JSON list of C-alpha atoms in Angstrom, two decimals:
[
{"chain": "A", "resi": 23, "resn": "MET", "atom": "CA", "xyz": [129.57, -55.83, 122.50]},
{"chain": "A", "resi": 24, "resn": "VAL", "atom": "CA", "xyz": [128.50, -54.91, 119.08]},
{"chain": "A", "resi": 25, "resn": "GLU", "atom": "CA", "xyz": [125.25, -53.18, 118.90]},
{"chain": "A", "resi": 26, "resn": "PRO", "atom": "CA", "xyz": [123.79, -53.18, 115.37]},
{"chain": "A", "resi": 27, "resn": "GLU", "atom": "CA", "xyz": [121.75, -49.99, 114.74]},
{"chain": "A", "resi": 28, "resn": "GLU", "atom": "CA", "xyz": [121.07, -51.28, 111.42]},
{"chain": "A", "resi": 29, "resn": "ILE", "atom": "CA", "xyz": [121.47, -54.59, 109.35]},
{"chain": "A", "resi": 30, "resn": "ARG", "atom": "CA", "xyz": [120.70, -54.93, 105.63]},
{"chain": "A", "resi": 31, "resn": "THR", "atom": "CA", "xyz": [119.65, -57.95, 103.59]},
{"chain": "A", "resi": 32, "resn": "GLU", "atom": "CA", "xyz": [119.00, -58.25, 100.17]},
{"chain": "A", "resi": 33, "resn": "ARG", "atom": "CA", "xyz": [115.44, -56.72, 100.40]},
{"chain": "A", "resi": 34, "resn": "LEU", "atom": "CA", "xyz": [115.25, -55.73, 104.01]},
{"chain": "A", "resi": 35, "resn": "VAL", "atom": "CA", "xyz": [116.54, -53.07, 106.62]},
{"chain": "A", "resi": 36, "resn": "LEU", "atom": "CA", "xyz": [116.35, -54.44, 110.15]},
{"chain": "A", "resi": 37, "resn": "SER", "atom": "CA", "xyz": [116.88, -51.42, 112.75]},
{"chain": "A", "resi": 38, "resn": "ARG", "atom": "CA", "xyz": [116.77, -50.85, 116.38]},
{"chain": "A", "resi": 39, "resn": "ILE", "atom": "CA", "xyz": [113.28, -50.12, 117.38]},
{"chain": "A", "resi": 40, "resn": "GLN", "atom": "CA", "xyz": [112.55, -46.38, 117.86]},
{"chain": "A", "resi": 41, "resn": "PRO", "atom": "CA", "xyz": [109.90, -44.30, 119.43]},
{"chain": "A", "resi": 42, "resn": "ALA", "atom": "CA", "xyz": [108.95, -43.52, 116.01]},
{"chain": "A", "resi": 43, "resn": "ASP", "atom": "CA", "xyz": [107.78, -47.25, 115.22]},
{"chain": "A", "resi": 44, "resn": "ALA", "atom": "CA", "xyz": [105.19, -47.14, 117.80]},
{"chain": "A", "resi": 45, "resn": "ASP", "atom": "CA", "xyz": [102.08, -46.45, 115.46]},
{"chain": "A", "resi": 46, "resn": "ALA", "atom": "CA", "xyz": [103.27, -49.53, 113.24]},
{"chain": "A", "resi": 47, "resn": "PHE", "atom": "CA", "xyz": [103.80, -51.84, 116.34]},
{"chain": "A", "resi": 48, "resn": "ILE", "atom": "CA", "xyz": [100.53, -50.84, 117.93]},
{"chain": "A", "resi": 49, "resn": "ALA", "atom": "CA", "xyz": [98.97, -51.55, 114.62]},
{"chain": "A", "resi": 50, "resn": "LEU", "atom": "CA", "xyz": [100.45, -54.81, 114.15]},
{"chain": "A", "resi": 51, "resn": "HIS", "atom": "CA", "xyz": [99.93, -56.12, 117.55]},
{"chain": "A", "resi": 52, "resn": "GLY", "atom": "CA", "xyz": [96.40, -55.02, 117.14]},
{"chain": "A", "resi": 53, "resn": "THR", "atom": "CA", "xyz": [95.60, -56.75, 113.81]},
{"chain": "A", "resi": 54, "resn": "PRO", "atom": "CA", "xyz": [93.72, -59.99, 114.62]},
{"chain": "A", "resi": 55, "resn": "GLU", "atom": "CA", "xyz": [94.85, -61.69, 111.33]},
{"chain": "A", "resi": 56, "resn": "ALA", "atom": "CA", "xyz": [98.29, -61.32, 112.29]},
{"chain": "A", "resi": 57, "resn": "TYR", "atom": "CA", "xyz": [97.62, -63.83, 115.05]},
{"chain": "A", "resi": 58, "resn": "PRO", "atom": "CA", "xyz": [96.23, -66.90, 113.45]},
{"chain": "A", "resi": 59, "resn": "HIS", "atom": "CA", "xyz": [97.87, -69.51, 115.80]},
{"chain": "A", "resi": 60, "resn": "ASP", "atom": "CA", "xyz": [98.34, -67.44, 118.82]},
{"chain": "A", "resi": 61, "resn": "SER", "atom": "CA", "xyz": [95.50, -64.95, 119.56]},
{"chain": "A", "resi": 62, "resn": "ARG", "atom": "CA", "xyz": [96.55, -64.74, 122.99]},
{"chain": "A", "resi": 63, "resn": "PHE", "atom": "CA", "xyz": [99.49, -62.80, 122.11]},
{"chain": "A", "resi": 64, "resn": "GLN", "atom": "CA", "xyz": [97.30, -59.89, 120.48]},
{"chain": "A", "resi": 65, "resn": "ARG", "atom": "CA", "xyz": [97.67, -56.71, 122.08]},
{"chain": "A", "resi": 66, "resn": "THR", "atom": "CA", "xyz": [95.40, -53.79, 123.00]},
{"chain": "A", "resi": 67, "resn": "PRO", "atom": "CA", "xyz": [97.47, -50.30, 122.43]},
{"chain": "A", "resi": 68, "resn": "GLU", "atom": "CA", "xyz": [98.30, -49.93, 125.78]},
{"chain": "A", "resi": 69, "resn": "GLN", "atom": "CA", "xyz": [99.52, -53.63, 126.22]},
{"chain": "A", "resi": 70, "resn": "ALA", "atom": "CA", "xyz": [101.41, -52.95, 122.96]},
{"chain": "A", "resi": 71, "resn": "ARG", "atom": "CA", "xyz": [103.05, -49.76, 124.26]},
{"chain": "A", "resi": 72, "resn": "GLU", "atom": "CA", "xyz": [104.26, -51.67, 127.11]},
{"chain": "A", "resi": 73, "resn": "GLN", "atom": "CA", "xyz": [105.64, -54.56, 125.24]},
{"chain": "A", "resi": 74, "resn": "LEU", "atom": "CA", "xyz": [107.33, -52.11, 122.94]},
{"chain": "A", "resi": 75, "resn": "ASP", "atom": "CA", "xyz": [109.08, -50.23, 126.13]},
{"chain": "A", "resi": 76, "resn": "TRP", "atom": "CA", "xyz": [110.04, -53.54, 127.20]},
{"chain": "A", "resi": 77, "resn": "PHE", "atom": "CA", "xyz": [111.68, -54.59, 123.87]},
{"chain": "A", "resi": 78, "resn": "ARG", "atom": "CA", "xyz": [113.49, -51.29, 123.86]},
{"chain": "A", "resi": 79, "resn": "GLU", "atom": "CA", "xyz": [114.86, -51.90, 127.49]},
{"chain": "A", "resi": 80, "resn": "LYS", "atom": "CA", "xyz": [116.14, -55.02, 126.40]},
{"chain": "A", "resi": 81, "resn": "TRP", "atom": "CA", "xyz": [118.07, -53.37, 123.53]},
{"chain": "A", "resi": 82, "resn": "ALA", "atom": "CA", "xyz": [119.54, -51.10, 126.35]},
{"chain": "A", "resi": 83, "resn": "ALA", "atom": "CA", "xyz": [120.32, -53.86, 129.11]},
{"chain": "A", "resi": 84, "resn": "ASP", "atom": "CA", "xyz": [121.80, -56.74, 126.52]},
{"chain": "A", "resi": 85, "resn": "GLY", "atom": "CA", "xyz": [122.95, -54.70, 123.34]},
{"chain": "A", "resi": 86, "resn": "ILE", "atom": "CA", "xyz": [120.58, -56.48, 121.02]},
{"chain": "A", "resi": 87, "resn": "GLY", "atom": "CA", "xyz": [117.02, -56.84, 120.70]},
{"chain": "A", "resi": 88, "resn": "TYR", "atom": "CA", "xyz": [114.06, -57.27, 118.20]},
{"chain": "A", "resi": 89, "resn": "TRP", "atom": "CA", "xyz": [114.48, -55.15, 115.25]},
{"chain": "A", "resi": 90, "resn": "THR", "atom": "CA", "xyz": [111.87, -52.89, 113.11]},
{"chain": "A", "resi": 91, "resn": "ILE", "atom": "CA", "xyz": [111.63, -54.82, 109.65]},
{"chain": "A", "resi": 92, "resn": "ARG", "atom": "CA", "xyz": [111.51, -52.46, 106.85]},
{"chain": "A", "resi": 93, "resn": "LEU", "atom": "CA", "xyz": [111.43, -52.92, 103.10]},
{"chain": "A", "resi": 94, "resn": "ALA", "atom": "CA", "xyz": [114.74, -51.82, 101.46]},
{"chain": "A", "resi": 95, "resn": "THR", "atom": "CA", "xyz": [113.02, -50.21, 98.44]},
{"chain": "A", "resi": 96, "resn": "SER", "atom": "CA", "xyz": [110.39, -48.15, 100.13]},
{"chain": "A", "resi": 97, "resn": "GLY", "atom": "CA", "xyz": [111.09, -48.09, 103.90]},
{"chain": "A", "resi": 98, "resn": "GLU", "atom": "CA", "xyz": [107.57, -49.31, 104.55]},
{"chain": "A", "resi": 99, "resn": "VAL", "atom": "CA", "xyz": [107.43, -51.15, 108.07]},
{"chain": "A", "resi": 100, "resn": "ILE", "atom": "CA", "xyz": [106.25, -54.70, 107.54]},
{"chain": "A", "resi": 101, "resn": "GLY", "atom": "CA", "xyz": [106.84, -56.16, 110.74]},
{"chain": "A", "resi": 102, "resn": "PHE", "atom": "CA", "xyz": [109.20, -56.54, 113.90]},
{"chain": "A", "resi": 103, "resn": "GLY", "atom": "CA", "xyz": [111.66, -59.47, 114.88]},
{"chain": "A", "resi": 104, "resn": "GLY", "atom": "CA", "xyz": [115.20, -60.72, 115.55]},
{"chain": "A", "resi": 105, "resn": "VAL", "atom": "CA", "xyz": [116.77, -62.06, 118.49]},
{"chain": "A", "resi": 106, "resn": "GLN", "atom": "CA", "xyz": [116.67, -61.24, 121.99]},
{"chain": "A", "resi": 107, "resn": "HIS", "atom": "CA", "xyz": [118.37, -62.62, 125.27]},
{"chain": "A", "resi": 108, "resn": "LYS", "atom": "CA", "xyz": [116.38, -64.96, 127.24]},
{"chain": "A", "resi": 109, "resn": "ASP", "atom": "CA", "xyz": [116.61, -67.81, 129.69]},
{"chain": "A", "resi": 110, "resn": "GLU", "atom": "CA", "xyz": [115.06, -70.97, 128.65]},
{"chain": "A", "resi": 111, "resn": "ASP", "atom": "CA", "xyz": [114.81, -73.60, 131.38]},
{"chain": "A", "resi": 112, "resn": "ASP", "atom": "CA", "xyz": [117.68, -71.85, 133.18]},
{"chain": "A", "resi": 113, "resn": "ASP", "atom": "CA", "xyz": [119.84, -71.82, 130.10]},
{"chain": "A", "resi": 114, "resn": "PRO", "atom": "CA", "xyz": [120.82, -68.52, 128.34]},
{"chain": "A", "resi": 115, "resn": "VAL", "atom": "CA", "xyz": [119.51, -68.43, 124.94]},
{"chain": "A", "resi": 116, "resn": "LEU", "atom": "CA", "xyz": [118.86, -66.04, 121.89]},
{"chain": "A", "resi": 117, "resn": "ASN", "atom": "CA", "xyz": [115.13, -66.18, 121.21]},
{"chain": "A", "resi": 118, "resn": "LEU", "atom": "CA", "xyz": [114.38, -65.70, 117.61]},
{"chain": "A", "resi": 119, "resn": "PHE", "atom": "CA", "xyz": [110.80, -63.85, 117.14]},
{"chain": "A", "resi": 120, "resn": "TYR", "atom": "CA", "xyz": [109.00, -62.41, 114.09]},
{"chain": "A", "resi": 121, "resn": "ARG", "atom": "CA", "xyz": [105.94, -60.94, 113.54]},
{"chain": "A", "resi": 122, "resn": "PHE", "atom": "CA", "xyz": [104.99, -59.40, 110.26]},
{"chain": "A", "resi": 123, "resn": "PHE", "atom": "CA", "xyz": [101.72, -57.60, 108.85]},
{"chain": "A", "resi": 124, "resn": "PRO", "atom": "CA", "xyz": [99.69, -60.08, 107.03]},
{"chain": "A", "resi": 125, "resn": "THR", "atom": "CA", "xyz": [100.42, -58.15, 103.75]},
{"chain": "A", "resi": 126, "resn": "ALA", "atom": "CA", "xyz": [104.10, -59.36, 103.98]},
{"chain": "A", "resi": 127, "resn": "TRP", "atom": "CA", "xyz": [103.36, -62.85, 104.20]},
{"chain": "A", "resi": 128, "resn": "GLY", "atom": "CA", "xyz": [104.34, -65.45, 101.77]},
{"chain": "A", "resi": 129, "resn": "ASN", "atom": "CA", "xyz": [107.38, -63.45, 100.24]},
{"chain": "A", "resi": 130, "resn": "GLY", "atom": "CA", "xyz": [110.10, -65.16, 102.42]},
{"chain": "A", "resi": 131, "resn": "TYR", "atom": "CA", "xyz": [110.63, -62.18, 104.33]},
{"chain": "A", "resi": 132, "resn": "ALA", "atom": "CA", "xyz": [110.68, -64.15, 107.81]},
{"chain": "A", "resi": 133, "resn": "THR", "atom": "CA", "xyz": [113.29, -66.40, 106.50]},
{"chain": "A", "resi": 134, "resn": "GLU", "atom": "CA", "xyz": [115.40, -63.58, 105.33]},
{"chain": "A", "resi": 135, "resn": "MET", "atom": "CA", "xyz": [115.02, -61.77, 108.52]},
{"chain": "A", "resi": 136, "resn": "ALA", "atom": "CA", "xyz": [115.98, -64.98, 110.36]},
{"chain": "A", "resi": 137, "resn": "ARG", "atom": "CA", "xyz": [119.03, -65.70, 108.31]},
{"chain": "A", "resi": 138, "resn": "ALA", "atom": "CA", "xyz": [120.51, -62.03, 109.09]},
{"chain": "A", "resi": 139, "resn": "ALA", "atom": "CA", "xyz": [119.62, -62.73, 113.08]},
{"chain": "A", "resi": 140, "resn": "ILE", "atom": "CA", "xyz": [121.27, -66.14, 113.23]},
{"chain": "A", "resi": 141, "resn": "SER", "atom": "CA", "xyz": [124.32, -64.72, 111.12]},
{"chain": "A", "resi": 142, "resn": "TRP", "atom": "CA", "xyz": [124.64, -61.88, 113.57]},
{"chain": "A", "resi": 143, "resn": "ALA", "atom": "CA", "xyz": [124.33, -64.30, 116.61]},
{"chain": "A", "resi": 144, "resn": "ARG", "atom": "CA", "xyz": [127.07, -66.71, 115.35]},
{"chain": "A", "resi": 145, "resn": "GLN", "atom": "CA", "xyz": [129.31, -63.84, 114.93]},
{"chain": "A", "resi": 146, "resn": "HIS", "atom": "CA", "xyz": [128.79, -62.04, 118.17]},
{"chain": "A", "resi": 147, "resn": "ARG", "atom": "CA", "xyz": [127.01, -64.39, 120.69]},
{"chain": "A", "resi": 148, "resn": "PRO", "atom": "CA", "xyz": [128.41, -67.63, 119.41]},
{"chain": "A", "resi": 149, "resn": "ASP", "atom": "CA", "xyz": [128.36, -69.28, 122.80]},
{"chain": "A", "resi": 150, "resn": "ARG", "atom": "CA", "xyz": [124.59, -68.87, 122.97]},
{"chain": "A", "resi": 151, "resn": "PRO", "atom": "CA", "xyz": [122.06, -71.48, 121.38]},
{"chain": "A", "resi": 152, "resn": "VAL", "atom": "CA", "xyz": [119.13, -69.81, 119.24]},
{"chain": "A", "resi": 153, "resn": "VAL", "atom": "CA", "xyz": [115.74, -70.85, 120.07]},
{"chain": "A", "resi": 154, "resn": "ILE", "atom": "CA", "xyz": [112.38, -70.45, 118.34]},
{"chain": "A", "resi": 155, "resn": "THR", "atom": "CA", "xyz": [109.08, -71.32, 120.32]},
{"chain": "A", "resi": 156, "resn": "THR", "atom": "CA", "xyz": [105.97, -71.47, 118.20]},
{"chain": "A", "resi": 157, "resn": "ASP", "atom": "CA", "xyz": [102.36, -73.00, 118.66]},
{"chain": "A", "resi": 158, "resn": "VAL", "atom": "CA", "xyz": [102.36, -76.66, 117.62]},
{"chain": "A", "resi": 159, "resn": "GLY", "atom": "CA", "xyz": [99.86, -75.89, 114.99]},
{"chain": "A", "resi": 160, "resn": "ASN", "atom": "CA", "xyz": [102.05, -72.83, 113.30]},
{"chain": "A", "resi": 161, "resn": "SER", "atom": "CA", "xyz": [103.16, -74.93, 110.58]},
{"chain": "A", "resi": 162, "resn": "PRO", "atom": "CA", "xyz": [104.55, -71.80, 108.40]},
{"chain": "A", "resi": 163, "resn": "SER", "atom": "CA", "xyz": [106.89, -71.11, 111.45]},
{"chain": "A", "resi": 164, "resn": "ILE", "atom": "CA", "xyz": [107.47, -74.74, 111.79]},
{"chain": "A", "resi": 165, "resn": "ARG", "atom": "CA", "xyz": [108.60, -75.08, 108.17]},
{"chain": "A", "resi": 166, "resn": "ILE", "atom": "CA", "xyz": [111.01, -71.82, 108.81]},
{"chain": "A", "resi": 167, "resn": "ALA", "atom": "CA", "xyz": [112.63, -73.35, 111.43]},
{"chain": "A", "resi": 168, "resn": "GLU", "atom": "CA", "xyz": [113.34, -76.58, 109.83]},
{"chain": "A", "resi": 169, "resn": "LYS", "atom": "CA", "xyz": [114.37, -74.86, 106.86]},
{"chain": "A", "resi": 170, "resn": "LEU", "atom": "CA", "xyz": [116.98, -72.74, 108.84]},
{"chain": "A", "resi": 171, "resn": "GLY", "atom": "CA", "xyz": [118.39, -76.06, 110.53]},
{"chain": "A", "resi": 172, "resn": "PHE", "atom": "CA", "xyz": [116.64, -75.97, 113.73]},
{"chain": "A", "resi": 173, "resn": "ALA", "atom": "CA", "xyz": [115.93, -79.15, 115.71]},
{"chain": "A", "resi": 174, "resn": "ARG", "atom": "CA", "xyz": [112.94, -79.96, 117.56]},
{"chain": "A", "resi": 175, "resn": "HIS", "atom": "CA", "xyz": [114.05, -79.55, 121.25]},
{"chain": "A", "resi": 176, "resn": "SER", "atom": "CA", "xyz": [110.73, -80.16, 123.25]},
{"chain": "A", "resi": 177, "resn": "GLU", "atom": "CA", "xyz": [107.20, -79.74, 123.44]},
{"chain": "A", "resi": 178, "resn": "ARG", "atom": "CA", "xyz": [105.46, -78.30, 126.40]},
{"chain": "A", "resi": 179, "resn": "GLU", "atom": "CA", "xyz": [102.36, -76.03, 127.68]},
{"chain": "A", "resi": 180, "resn": "ARG", "atom": "CA", "xyz": [102.48, -72.55, 128.40]},
{"chain": "A", "resi": 181, "resn": "ASP", "atom": "CA", "xyz": [99.29, -70.91, 129.97]},
{"chain": "A", "resi": 182, "resn": "GLY", "atom": "CA", "xyz": [97.36, -74.09, 128.78]},
{"chain": "A", "resi": 183, "resn": "TRP", "atom": "CA", "xyz": [98.73, -73.83, 125.09]},
{"chain": "A", "resi": 184, "resn": "PRO", "atom": "CA", "xyz": [100.62, -76.23, 123.35]},
{"chain": "A", "resi": 185, "resn": "GLU", "atom": "CA", "xyz": [103.88, -75.00, 121.98]},
{"chain": "A", "resi": 186, "resn": "VAL", "atom": "CA", "xyz": [107.12, -76.41, 120.34]},
{"chain": "A", "resi": 187, "resn": "VAL", "atom": "CA", "xyz": [110.65, -75.34, 120.97]},
{"chain": "A", "resi": 188, "resn": "PHE", "atom": "CA", "xyz": [113.08, -75.52, 118.17]},
{"chain": "A", "resi": 189, "resn": "ARG", "atom": "CA", "xyz": [116.93, -75.09, 118.82]},
{"chain": "A", "resi": 190, "resn": "LEU", "atom": "CA", "xyz": [120.06, -74.36, 116.96]},
{"chain": "A", "resi": 191, "resn": "ALA", "atom": "CA", "xyz": [123.11, -75.36, 118.69]},
{"chain": "A", "resi": 192, "resn": "PRO", "atom": "CA", "xyz": [125.76, -72.62, 119.60]},
{"chain": "A", "resi": 193, "resn": "ALA", "atom": "CA", "xyz": [128.44, -71.93, 116.86]},
{"chain": "A", "resi": 194, "resn": "ARG", "atom": "CA", "xyz": [131.50, -72.71, 118.98]}
]
């Protein structure tokens, strides 16, 4: 199993989340503006620490997980995201997730990170479909999913909130 400690794209460095990333993680997940479509996921500092610990546990168990996303030029943390193993309706998939500081929005970073995550998934977990789950009103994420070739798979409610699931078929 290949565990990518770091992946570089043209403008980004994607690296395994480290304890030193906790302050940025807590700041991002406590920023109300970072949640225009899904405020139910905003976190208190304690909740953010617990989520960060869980993300790190997933890395240890699965050999892949969400990354810290930094600008290659400055090293500034601009977000967190990547792929993580998940069961979707009893089907093992890779969940593609990202959350960026609002100051990073509109620069194509989510698409760039997602392409790197999909490329890694195709090479190292070709049997697993990649999914994106987002709020039905999150048109920027829906545009990114469609741009990347994801197909609308289903719509559902989770905890009373409508969401849409996009799916990219396995590479096989």
